[in-house]
Short mmCIF file of C-alpha atoms in Angstrom, two decimals:
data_model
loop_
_atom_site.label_atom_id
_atom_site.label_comp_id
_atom_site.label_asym_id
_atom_site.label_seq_id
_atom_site.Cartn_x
_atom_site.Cartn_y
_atom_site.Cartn_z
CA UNK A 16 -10.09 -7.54 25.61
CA UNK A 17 -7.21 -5.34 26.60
CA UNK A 18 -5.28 -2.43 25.60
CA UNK A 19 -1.72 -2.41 25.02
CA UNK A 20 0.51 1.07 24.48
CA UNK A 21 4.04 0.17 22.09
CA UNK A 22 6.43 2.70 23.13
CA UNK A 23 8.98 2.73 20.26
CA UNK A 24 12.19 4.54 18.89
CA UNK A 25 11.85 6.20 15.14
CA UNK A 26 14.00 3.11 14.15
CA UNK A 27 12.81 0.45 11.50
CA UNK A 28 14.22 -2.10 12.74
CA UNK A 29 12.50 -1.39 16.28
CA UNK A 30 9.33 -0.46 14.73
CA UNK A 31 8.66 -3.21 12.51
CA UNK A 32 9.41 -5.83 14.62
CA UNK A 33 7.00 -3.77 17.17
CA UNK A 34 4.42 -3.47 14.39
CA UNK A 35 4.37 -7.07 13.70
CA UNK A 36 3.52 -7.67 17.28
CA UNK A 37 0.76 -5.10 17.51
CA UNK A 38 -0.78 -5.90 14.36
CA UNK A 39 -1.54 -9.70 15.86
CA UNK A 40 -2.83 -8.04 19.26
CA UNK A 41 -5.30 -6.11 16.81
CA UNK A 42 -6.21 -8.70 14.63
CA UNK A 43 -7.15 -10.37 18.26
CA UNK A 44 -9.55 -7.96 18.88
CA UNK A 45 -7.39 -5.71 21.15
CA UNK A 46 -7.07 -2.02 21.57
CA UNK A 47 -3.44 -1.32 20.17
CA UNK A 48 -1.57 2.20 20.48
CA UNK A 49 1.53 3.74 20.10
CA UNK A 50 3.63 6.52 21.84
CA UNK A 51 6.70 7.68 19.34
CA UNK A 52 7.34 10.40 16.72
CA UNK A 53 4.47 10.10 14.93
CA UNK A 54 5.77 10.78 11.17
CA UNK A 55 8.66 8.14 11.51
CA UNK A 56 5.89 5.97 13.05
CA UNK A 57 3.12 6.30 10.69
CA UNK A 58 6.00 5.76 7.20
CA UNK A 59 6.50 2.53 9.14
CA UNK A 60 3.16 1.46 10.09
CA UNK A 61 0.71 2.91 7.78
CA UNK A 62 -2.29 5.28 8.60
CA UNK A 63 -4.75 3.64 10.33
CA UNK A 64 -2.52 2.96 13.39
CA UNK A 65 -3.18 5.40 16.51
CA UNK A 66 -0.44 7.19 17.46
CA UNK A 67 0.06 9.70 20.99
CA UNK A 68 2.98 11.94 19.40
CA UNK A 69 5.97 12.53 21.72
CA UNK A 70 8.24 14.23 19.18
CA UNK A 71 11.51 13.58 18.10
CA UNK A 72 15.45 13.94 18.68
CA UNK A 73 18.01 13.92 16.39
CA UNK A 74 20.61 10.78 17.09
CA UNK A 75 24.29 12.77 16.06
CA UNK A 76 27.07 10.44 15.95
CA UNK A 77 25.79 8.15 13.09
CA UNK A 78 28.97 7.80 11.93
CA UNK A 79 31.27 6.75 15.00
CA UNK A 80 32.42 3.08 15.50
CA UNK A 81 33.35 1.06 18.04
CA UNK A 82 33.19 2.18 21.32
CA UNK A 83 32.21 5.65 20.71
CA UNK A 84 29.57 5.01 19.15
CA UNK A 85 28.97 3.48 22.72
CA UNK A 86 28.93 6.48 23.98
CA UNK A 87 27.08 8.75 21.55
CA UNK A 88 24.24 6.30 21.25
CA UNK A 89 23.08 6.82 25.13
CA UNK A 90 24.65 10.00 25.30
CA UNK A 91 23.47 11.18 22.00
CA UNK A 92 20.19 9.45 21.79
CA UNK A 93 18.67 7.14 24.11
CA UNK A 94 19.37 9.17 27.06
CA UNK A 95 18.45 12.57 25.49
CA UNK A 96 15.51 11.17 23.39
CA UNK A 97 14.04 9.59 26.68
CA UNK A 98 14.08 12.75 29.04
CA UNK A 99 12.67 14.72 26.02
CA UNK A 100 9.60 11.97 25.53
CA UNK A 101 8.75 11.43 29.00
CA UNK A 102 6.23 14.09 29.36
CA UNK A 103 4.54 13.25 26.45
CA UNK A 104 4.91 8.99 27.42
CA UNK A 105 3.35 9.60 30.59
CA UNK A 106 0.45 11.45 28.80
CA UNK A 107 -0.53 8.81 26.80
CA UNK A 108 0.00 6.48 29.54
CA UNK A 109 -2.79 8.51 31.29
CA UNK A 110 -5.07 9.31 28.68
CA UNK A 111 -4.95 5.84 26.70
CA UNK A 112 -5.09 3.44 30.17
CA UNK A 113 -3.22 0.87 28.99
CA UNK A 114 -3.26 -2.72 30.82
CA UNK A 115 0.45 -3.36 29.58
CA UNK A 116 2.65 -0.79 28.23
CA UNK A 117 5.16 -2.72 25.51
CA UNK A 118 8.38 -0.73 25.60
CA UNK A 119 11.82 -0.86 23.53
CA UNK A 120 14.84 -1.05 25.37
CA UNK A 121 15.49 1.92 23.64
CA UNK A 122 12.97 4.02 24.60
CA UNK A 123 12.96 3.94 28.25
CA UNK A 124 10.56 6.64 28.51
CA UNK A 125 8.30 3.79 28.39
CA UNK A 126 9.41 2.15 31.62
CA UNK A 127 9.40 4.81 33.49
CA UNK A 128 5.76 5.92 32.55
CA UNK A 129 4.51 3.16 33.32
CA UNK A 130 6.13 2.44 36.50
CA UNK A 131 4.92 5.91 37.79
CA UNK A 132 1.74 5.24 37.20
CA UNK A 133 1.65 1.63 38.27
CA UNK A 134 0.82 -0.47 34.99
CA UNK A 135 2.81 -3.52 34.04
CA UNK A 136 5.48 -3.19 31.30
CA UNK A 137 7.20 -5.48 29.06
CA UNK A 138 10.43 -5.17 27.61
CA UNK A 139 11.27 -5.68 23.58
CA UNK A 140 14.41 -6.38 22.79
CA UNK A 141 14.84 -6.50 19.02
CA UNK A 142 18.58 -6.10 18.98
CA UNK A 143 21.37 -8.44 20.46
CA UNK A 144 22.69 -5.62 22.87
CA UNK A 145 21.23 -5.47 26.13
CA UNK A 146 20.40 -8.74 26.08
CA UNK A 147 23.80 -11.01 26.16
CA UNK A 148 25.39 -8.35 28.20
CA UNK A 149 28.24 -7.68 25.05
CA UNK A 150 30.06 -5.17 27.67
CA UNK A 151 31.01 -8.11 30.51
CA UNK A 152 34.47 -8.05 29.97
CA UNK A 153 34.40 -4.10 30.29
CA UNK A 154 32.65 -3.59 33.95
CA UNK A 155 33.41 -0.11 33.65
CA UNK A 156 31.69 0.20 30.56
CA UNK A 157 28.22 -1.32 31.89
CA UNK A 158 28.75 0.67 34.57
CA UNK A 159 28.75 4.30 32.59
CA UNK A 160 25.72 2.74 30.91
CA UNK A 161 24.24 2.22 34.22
CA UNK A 162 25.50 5.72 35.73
CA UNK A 163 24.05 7.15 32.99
CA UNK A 164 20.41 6.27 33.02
CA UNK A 165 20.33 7.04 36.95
CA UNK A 166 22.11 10.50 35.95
CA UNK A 167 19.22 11.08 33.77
CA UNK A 168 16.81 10.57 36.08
CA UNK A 169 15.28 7.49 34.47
CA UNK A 170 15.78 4.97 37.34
CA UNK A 171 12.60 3.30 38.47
CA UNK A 172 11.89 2.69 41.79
CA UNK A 173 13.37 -0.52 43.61
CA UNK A 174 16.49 -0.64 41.69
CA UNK A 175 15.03 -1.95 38.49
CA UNK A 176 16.76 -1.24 35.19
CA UNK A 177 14.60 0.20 32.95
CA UNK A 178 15.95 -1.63 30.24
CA UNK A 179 14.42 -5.30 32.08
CA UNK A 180 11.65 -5.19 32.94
CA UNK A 181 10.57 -7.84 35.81
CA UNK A 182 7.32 -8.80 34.05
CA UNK A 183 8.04 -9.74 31.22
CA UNK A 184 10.79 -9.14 28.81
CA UNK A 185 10.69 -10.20 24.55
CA UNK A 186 13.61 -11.05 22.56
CA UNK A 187 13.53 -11.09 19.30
CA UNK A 188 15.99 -14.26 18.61
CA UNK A 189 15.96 -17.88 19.53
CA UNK A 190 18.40 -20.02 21.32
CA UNK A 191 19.79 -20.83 17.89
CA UNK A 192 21.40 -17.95 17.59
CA UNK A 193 22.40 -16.41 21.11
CA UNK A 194 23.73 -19.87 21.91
CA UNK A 195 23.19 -21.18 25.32
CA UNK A 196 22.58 -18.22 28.13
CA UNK A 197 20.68 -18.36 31.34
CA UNK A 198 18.16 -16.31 30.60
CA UNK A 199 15.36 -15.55 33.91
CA UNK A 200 12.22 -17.21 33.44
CA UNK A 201 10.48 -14.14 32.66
CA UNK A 202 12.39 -13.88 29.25
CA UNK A 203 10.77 -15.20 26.28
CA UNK A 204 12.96 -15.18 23.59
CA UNK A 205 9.98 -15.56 20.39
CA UNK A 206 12.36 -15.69 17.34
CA UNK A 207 11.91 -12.83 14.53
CA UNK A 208 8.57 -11.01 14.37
CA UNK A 209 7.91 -10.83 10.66
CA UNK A 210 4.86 -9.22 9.41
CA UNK A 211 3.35 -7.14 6.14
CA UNK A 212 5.10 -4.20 5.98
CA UNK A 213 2.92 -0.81 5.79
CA UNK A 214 4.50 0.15 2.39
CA UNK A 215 6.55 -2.13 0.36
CA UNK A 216 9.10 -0.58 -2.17
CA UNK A 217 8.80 -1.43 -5.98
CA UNK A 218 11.31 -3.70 -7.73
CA UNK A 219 12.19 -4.78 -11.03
CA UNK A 220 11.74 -8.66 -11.08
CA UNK A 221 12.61 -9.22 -14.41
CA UNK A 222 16.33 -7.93 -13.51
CA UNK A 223 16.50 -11.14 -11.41
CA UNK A 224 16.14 -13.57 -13.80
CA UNK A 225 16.13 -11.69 -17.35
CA UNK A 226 16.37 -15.25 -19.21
CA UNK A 227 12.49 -16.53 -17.51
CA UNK A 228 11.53 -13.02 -17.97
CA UNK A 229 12.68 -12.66 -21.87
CA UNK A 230 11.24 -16.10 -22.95
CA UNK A 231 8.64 -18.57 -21.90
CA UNK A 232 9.60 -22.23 -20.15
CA UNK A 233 11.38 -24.51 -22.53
CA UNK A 234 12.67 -21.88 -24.88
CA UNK A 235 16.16 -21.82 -26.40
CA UNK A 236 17.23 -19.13 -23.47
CA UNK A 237 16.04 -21.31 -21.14
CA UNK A 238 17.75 -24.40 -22.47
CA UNK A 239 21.25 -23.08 -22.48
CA UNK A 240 20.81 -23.25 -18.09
CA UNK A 241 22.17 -26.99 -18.67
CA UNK A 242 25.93 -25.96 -19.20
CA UNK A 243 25.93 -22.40 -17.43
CA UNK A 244 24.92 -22.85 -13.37
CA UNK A 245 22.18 -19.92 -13.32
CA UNK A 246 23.54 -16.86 -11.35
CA UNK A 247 22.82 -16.90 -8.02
CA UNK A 248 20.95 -13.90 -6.53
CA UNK A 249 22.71 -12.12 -3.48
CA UNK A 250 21.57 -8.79 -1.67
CA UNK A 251 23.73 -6.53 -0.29
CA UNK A 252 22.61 -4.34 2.40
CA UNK A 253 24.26 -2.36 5.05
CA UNK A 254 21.60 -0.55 6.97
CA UNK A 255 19.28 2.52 7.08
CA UNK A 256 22.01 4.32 9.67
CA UNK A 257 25.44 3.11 7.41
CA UNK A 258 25.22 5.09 4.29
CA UNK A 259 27.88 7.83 5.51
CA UNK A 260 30.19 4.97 6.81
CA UNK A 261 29.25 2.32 3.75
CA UNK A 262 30.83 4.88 1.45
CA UNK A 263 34.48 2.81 1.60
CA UNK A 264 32.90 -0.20 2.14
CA UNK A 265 30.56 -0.59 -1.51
CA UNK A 266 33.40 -0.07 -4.09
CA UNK A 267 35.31 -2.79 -2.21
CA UNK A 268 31.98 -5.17 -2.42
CA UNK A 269 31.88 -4.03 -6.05
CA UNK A 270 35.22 -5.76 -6.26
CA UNK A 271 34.19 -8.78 -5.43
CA UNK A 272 30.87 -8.75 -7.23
CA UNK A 273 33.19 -7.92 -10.41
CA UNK A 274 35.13 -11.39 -9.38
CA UNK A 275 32.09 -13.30 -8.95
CA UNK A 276 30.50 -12.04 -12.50
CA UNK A 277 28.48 -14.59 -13.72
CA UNK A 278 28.07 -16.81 -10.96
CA UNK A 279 25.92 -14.17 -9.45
CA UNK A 280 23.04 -11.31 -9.52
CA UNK A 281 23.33 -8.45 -6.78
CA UNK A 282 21.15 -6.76 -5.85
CA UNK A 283 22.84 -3.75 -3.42
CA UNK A 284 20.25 -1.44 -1.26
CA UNK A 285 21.85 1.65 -1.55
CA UNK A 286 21.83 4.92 -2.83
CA UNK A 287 22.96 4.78 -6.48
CA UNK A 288 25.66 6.85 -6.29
CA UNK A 289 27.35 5.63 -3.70
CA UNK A 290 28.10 2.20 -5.73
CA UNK A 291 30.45 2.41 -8.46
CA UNK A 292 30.50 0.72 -12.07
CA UNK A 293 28.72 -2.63 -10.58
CA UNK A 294 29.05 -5.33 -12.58
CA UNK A 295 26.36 -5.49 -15.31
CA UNK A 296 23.08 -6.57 -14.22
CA UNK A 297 23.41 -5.55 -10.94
CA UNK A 298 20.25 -3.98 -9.15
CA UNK A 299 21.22 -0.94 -6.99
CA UNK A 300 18.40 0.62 -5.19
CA UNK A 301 17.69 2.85 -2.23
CA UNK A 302 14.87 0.57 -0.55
CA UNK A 303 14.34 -3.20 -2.16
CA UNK A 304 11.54 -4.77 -0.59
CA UNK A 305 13.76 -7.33 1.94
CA UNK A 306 11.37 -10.00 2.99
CA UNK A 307 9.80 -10.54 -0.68
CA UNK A 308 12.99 -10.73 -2.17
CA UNK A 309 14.53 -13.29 0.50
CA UNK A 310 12.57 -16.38 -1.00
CA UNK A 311 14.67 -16.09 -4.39
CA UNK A 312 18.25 -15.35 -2.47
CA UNK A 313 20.95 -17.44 -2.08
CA UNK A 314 22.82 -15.52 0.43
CA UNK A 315 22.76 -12.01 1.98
CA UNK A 316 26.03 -9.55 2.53
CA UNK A 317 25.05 -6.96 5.67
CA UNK A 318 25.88 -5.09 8.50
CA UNK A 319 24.72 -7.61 11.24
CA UNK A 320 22.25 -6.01 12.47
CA UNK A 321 19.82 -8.62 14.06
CA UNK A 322 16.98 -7.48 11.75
CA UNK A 323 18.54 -7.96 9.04
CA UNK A 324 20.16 -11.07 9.90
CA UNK A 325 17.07 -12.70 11.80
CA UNK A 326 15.24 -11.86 8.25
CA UNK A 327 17.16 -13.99 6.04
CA UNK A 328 17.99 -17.12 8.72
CA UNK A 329 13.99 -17.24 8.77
CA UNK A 330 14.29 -18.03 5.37
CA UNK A 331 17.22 -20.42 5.48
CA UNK A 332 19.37 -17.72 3.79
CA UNK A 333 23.10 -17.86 5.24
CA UNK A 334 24.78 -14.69 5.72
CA UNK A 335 28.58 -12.51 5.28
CA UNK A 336 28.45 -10.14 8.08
CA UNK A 337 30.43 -7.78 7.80
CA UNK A 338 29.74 -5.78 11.55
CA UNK A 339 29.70 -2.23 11.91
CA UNK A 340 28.84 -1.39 15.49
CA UNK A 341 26.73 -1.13 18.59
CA UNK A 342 25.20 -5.03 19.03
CA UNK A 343 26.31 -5.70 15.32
CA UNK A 344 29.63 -7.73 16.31
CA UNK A 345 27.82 -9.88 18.97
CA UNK A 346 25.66 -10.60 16.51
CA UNK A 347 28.03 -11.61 14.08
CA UNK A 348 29.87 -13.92 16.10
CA UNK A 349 26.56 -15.15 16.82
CA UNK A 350 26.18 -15.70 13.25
CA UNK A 351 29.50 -17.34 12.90
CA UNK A 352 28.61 -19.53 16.00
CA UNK A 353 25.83 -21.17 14.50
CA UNK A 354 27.64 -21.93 11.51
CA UNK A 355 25.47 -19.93 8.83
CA UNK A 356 27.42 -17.52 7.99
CA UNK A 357 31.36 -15.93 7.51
CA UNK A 358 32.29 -12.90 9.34
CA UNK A 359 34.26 -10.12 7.38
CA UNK A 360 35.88 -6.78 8.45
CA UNK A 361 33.51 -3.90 7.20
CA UNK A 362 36.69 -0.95 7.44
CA UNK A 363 39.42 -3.25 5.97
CA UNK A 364 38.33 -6.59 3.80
CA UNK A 365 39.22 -6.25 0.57
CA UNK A 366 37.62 -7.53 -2.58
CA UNK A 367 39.27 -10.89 -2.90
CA UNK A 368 38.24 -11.37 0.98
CA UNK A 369 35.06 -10.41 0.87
CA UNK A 370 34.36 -12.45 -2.84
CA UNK A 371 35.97 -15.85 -0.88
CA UNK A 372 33.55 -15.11 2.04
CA UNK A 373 30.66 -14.93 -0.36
CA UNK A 374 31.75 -17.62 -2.49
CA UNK A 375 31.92 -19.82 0.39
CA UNK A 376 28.76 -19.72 1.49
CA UNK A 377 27.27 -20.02 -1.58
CA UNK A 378 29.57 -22.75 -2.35
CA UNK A 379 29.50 -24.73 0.76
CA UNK A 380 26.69 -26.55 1.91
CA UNK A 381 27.18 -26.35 5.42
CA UNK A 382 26.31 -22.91 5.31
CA UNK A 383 22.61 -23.11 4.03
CA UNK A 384 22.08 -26.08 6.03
CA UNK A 385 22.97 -24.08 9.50
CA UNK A 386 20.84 -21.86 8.29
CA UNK A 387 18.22 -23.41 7.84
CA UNK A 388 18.72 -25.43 11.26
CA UNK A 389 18.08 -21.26 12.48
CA UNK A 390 15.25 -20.97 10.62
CA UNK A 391 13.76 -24.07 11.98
CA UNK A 392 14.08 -22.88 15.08
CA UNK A 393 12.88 -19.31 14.70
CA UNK A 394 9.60 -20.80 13.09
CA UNK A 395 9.30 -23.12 16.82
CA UNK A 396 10.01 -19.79 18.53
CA UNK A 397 6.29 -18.65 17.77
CA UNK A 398 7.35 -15.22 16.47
CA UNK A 399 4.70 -12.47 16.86
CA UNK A 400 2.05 -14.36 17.47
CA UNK A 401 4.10 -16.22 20.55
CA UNK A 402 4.98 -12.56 21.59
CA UNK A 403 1.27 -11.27 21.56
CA UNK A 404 0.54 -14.49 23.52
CA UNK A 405 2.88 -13.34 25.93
CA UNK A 406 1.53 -10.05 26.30
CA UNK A 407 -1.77 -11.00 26.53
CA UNK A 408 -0.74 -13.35 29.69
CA UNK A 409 1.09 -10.06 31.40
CA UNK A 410 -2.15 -8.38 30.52
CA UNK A 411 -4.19 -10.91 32.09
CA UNK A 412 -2.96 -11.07 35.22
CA UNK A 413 -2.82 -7.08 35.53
CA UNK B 26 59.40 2.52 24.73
CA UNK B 27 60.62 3.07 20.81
CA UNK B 28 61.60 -0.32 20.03
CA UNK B 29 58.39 -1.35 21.42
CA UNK B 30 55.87 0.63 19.37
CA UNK B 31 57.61 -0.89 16.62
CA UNK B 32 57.14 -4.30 17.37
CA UNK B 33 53.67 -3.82 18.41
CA UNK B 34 53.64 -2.48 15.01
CA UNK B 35 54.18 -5.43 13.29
CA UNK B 36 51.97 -6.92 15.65
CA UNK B 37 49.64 -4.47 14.36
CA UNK B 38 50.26 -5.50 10.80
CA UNK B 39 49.69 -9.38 11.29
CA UNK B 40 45.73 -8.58 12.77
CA UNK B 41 45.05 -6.43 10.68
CA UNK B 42 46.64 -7.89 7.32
CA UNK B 43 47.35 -4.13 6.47
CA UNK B 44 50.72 -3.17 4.20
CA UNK B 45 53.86 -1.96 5.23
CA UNK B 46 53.24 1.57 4.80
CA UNK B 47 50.31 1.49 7.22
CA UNK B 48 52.54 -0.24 9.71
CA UNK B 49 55.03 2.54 9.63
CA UNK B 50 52.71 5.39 10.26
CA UNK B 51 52.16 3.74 13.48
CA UNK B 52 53.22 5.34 16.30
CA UNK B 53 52.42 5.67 20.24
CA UNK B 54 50.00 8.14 19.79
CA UNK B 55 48.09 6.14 17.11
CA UNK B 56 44.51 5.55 18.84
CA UNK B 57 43.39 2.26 18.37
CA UNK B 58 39.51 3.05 17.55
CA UNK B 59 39.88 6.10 16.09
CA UNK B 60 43.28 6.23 13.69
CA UNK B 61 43.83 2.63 13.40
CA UNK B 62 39.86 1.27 13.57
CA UNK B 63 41.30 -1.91 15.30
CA UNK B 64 37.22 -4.08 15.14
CA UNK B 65 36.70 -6.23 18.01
CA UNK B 66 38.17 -9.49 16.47
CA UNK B 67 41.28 -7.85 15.75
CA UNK B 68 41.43 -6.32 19.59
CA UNK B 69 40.99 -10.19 20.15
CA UNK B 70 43.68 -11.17 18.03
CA UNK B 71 46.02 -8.53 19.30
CA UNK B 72 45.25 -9.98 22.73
CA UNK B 73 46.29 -13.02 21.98
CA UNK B 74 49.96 -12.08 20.27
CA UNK B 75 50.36 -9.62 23.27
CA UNK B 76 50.01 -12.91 25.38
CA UNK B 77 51.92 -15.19 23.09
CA UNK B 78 54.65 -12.27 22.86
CA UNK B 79 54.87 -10.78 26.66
CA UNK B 80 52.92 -13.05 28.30
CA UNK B 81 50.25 -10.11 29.48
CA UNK B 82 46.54 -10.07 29.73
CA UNK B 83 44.75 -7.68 27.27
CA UNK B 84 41.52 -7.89 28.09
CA UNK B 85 42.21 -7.64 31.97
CA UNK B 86 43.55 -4.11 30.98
CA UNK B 87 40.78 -3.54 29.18
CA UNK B 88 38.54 -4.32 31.82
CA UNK B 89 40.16 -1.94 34.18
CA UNK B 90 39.86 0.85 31.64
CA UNK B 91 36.17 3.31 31.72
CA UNK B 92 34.68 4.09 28.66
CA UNK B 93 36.35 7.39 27.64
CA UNK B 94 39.66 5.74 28.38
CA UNK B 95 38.89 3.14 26.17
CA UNK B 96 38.07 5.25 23.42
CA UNK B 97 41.38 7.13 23.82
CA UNK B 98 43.69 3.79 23.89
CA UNK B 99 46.66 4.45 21.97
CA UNK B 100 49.52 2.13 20.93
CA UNK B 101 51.86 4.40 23.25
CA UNK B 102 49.31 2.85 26.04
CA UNK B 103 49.75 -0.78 25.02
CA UNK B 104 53.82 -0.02 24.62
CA UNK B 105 53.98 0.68 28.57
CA UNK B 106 51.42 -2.46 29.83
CA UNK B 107 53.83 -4.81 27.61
CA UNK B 108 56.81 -2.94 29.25
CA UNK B 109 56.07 -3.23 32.94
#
């Protein structure tokens, strides 16, 4: 048996994918820990995980777009965040022994730990980003990137970026998606890493489908479906980091729900307040419980971010993306690429563009069935179980 | 230079799909991330009139430019690549 250390960022779309990973290693029989902020860490993966607490930063510059938001993420967070954990990452390196440490590209504390004291590393890589190089028509740009983790002292030795690691490096997509790249042979790109989720947020399920709920099969309710289509059940969600930024963008979806009333249900993660006058039955809701909802979806509206999006092409659900920032438009395209989904404009689409973008996937076949050519292959891709496989063969030869 | 900014304007207008009066509170100090919140497809669209219209390469500009001068493009900026 060995022992693997996930070095994580407080981020649930990092952690959970993470978590999945780890949870198969343990079920295996082998000794799983975790170096992070330990609160953030234990809300996402329950009690009973062990965690080496390195503290936490705050990430300012939520709400900056486009290419700032470039630079405050590594100047505002991943570089800051990894000089502060550091100490506390090599620590647990140290006192837990690890035979592979299984870092985030965004937590390159991780790397550099375990390069300085000399045990193998993997990389994850659960967002498009650093993995399709998005910046290669902007040299300069990968080069600040670049400048910047030297400047911060987090270079490894022999040039390596510790981003990439040369052992072994997990992505969190499949070929369906990032299209055709020539990735090194020491990538392994494993599809979405779904798993059960340490807490998972009530719903009301009745609000779905009020008619099933109000009266049994075969009752009048239920025989009136014949000349109405049943309303089709949508989620609309932008992201734990978007709510400042969302705040234009919801009473323009609300527009288009309004347009689409009757043909179908929403159900919008978000804070109520920041959604105004939905359209009757509507569902708005700070946390919905994603992956137990997806089954009964017909399409989802979000932000791109590959979590989100790798979520609902697992389950054949096609997608409007409607990118933010950071990886989000490379994913989107990516989306758009494989044909499962219609990319928006988050700042500027207006109701009637974002209720044709909706109504076309729903509407068009095409749509679902790219989809579900994604979630095909995701499900070949092995997902955490292929990733733990993985680590256990990086472990093995350590 | 003036004539310019006005065309791009328009340009401006057609990527976007915004109204008139958003077209004519564009001037050459209008940033393109932060006062006009140009996304990424409409940079790509923009390249493309700027090619169909002057014949000049947006994104080798681009890729000339570093990260804060990126951030701090204006329309002013765009106005004198077009012009040279």
């Amino acid at each position: 048996m060995s022992r693997f250390l996930f070095v994580a960022p407080p981020l649930a779309g990092h952690v959970y994918a993470a978590g999945a990973v780890a949870a198969v290693l343990a079920e295996r029989g082998h000794e799983v820990a975790w170096a992070g902020p330990e609160t953030a860490l234990r809300r996402m993966l329950g009690d009973a995980v062990t965690v080496f607490p390195t503290g936490m930063r705050p990430y300012r510059g939520q709400r900056d777009r486009g290419l700032r938001a470039v630079r405050s993420l590594w100047d505002g967070f991943v570089l800051p965040y990894a000089r502060f954990t550091l100490p506390a990452v090599e620590k647990a390196v140290a006192a837990f022994a690890p035979d592979v440490v299984a870092v985030d590209q965004h937590a390159l504390a991780g790397a550099v730990a375990a390069h300085r004291h000399g045990v193998r590393w993997a990389s994850l890589a659960p967002q498009s980003m650093e993995l399709t190089r998005p910046f290669r028509a902007l040299p300069k740009v990968e080069e600040w990137i670049r400048r910047g983790i030297a400047g911060a002292g987090l270079s490894i030795g022999d040039g390596a970026d510790p981003r990439f690691s040369p052992h072994l490096v997990l992505a969190f997509t499949s070929p369906a998606l990032t299209g055709a790249h020539d990735f090194p042979a020491h990538y392994a790109l494993v599809g979405p890493a779904l798993g059960a989720r340490a807490s998972v947020p009530e719903f009301p399920w009745a609000a779905l489908d009020p008619v099933a709920a109000a009266s049994g099969p075969g009752s009048a309710a239920t025989r009136t479906g014949g000349d109405a289509p049943a309303r089709r059940a949508v989620l609309v969600t932008m992201g734990t980091l978007a709510e400042d930024v969302a705040r234009d963008f919801y009473p323009r979806m609300v527009g288009a729900l309004r347009a689409l009333e009757g043909r179908v249900r929403a159900v919008v993660a978000a804070p109520p307040g920041a959604v105004p006058d939905p359209p009757p039955g509507t569902v708005v809701l700070p946390q919905v419980p994603v992956l137990e909802l997806l089954p009964r979806l017909s399409a989802v509206v979000c932000h791109a971010g590959l979590n989100t999006v790798c979520e609902a092409l697992a389950h054949g659900v096609p997608l409007v993306v409607a990118p933010i920032k950071h990886d989000q438009p490379v994913t989107a395209a990516q989306v758009v690429a494989a044909g499962a989904g219609v990319r928006v404009r988050f700042g500027r689409s207006g109701p009637d563009e974002l209720a044709a973008a909706l109504a076309a996937v729903l509407d068009e076949p095409g749509y679902a069935a790219a989809a579900g050519r994604v979630r095909d292959s995701f499900a070949a891709a092995g997902g955490a179980p292929a990733a733990a496989s993985h680590l256990e063969q990086l472990a093995a030869h350590s | 230079m003036d004539t310019t900014v006005r065309e791009l304007a328009g340009l401006l207008r057609d990527v976007t799909g915004e109204d008139e009066r958003w077209g004519a509170a564009v001037t050459a100090a209008s940033r393109l991330e932060d006062d006009l919140r140009l996304e990424s497809v409409e940079v790509a669209a923009l390249g493309e009139a700027l090619r169909a219209r002057w014949g000049v390469d947006l994104p080798a500009y681009l890729a000339g430019l570093d990260l804060d001068e990126l951030v701090a493009l204006t329309v002013g900026d765009i106005a004198r690549l077009v012009s040279r």
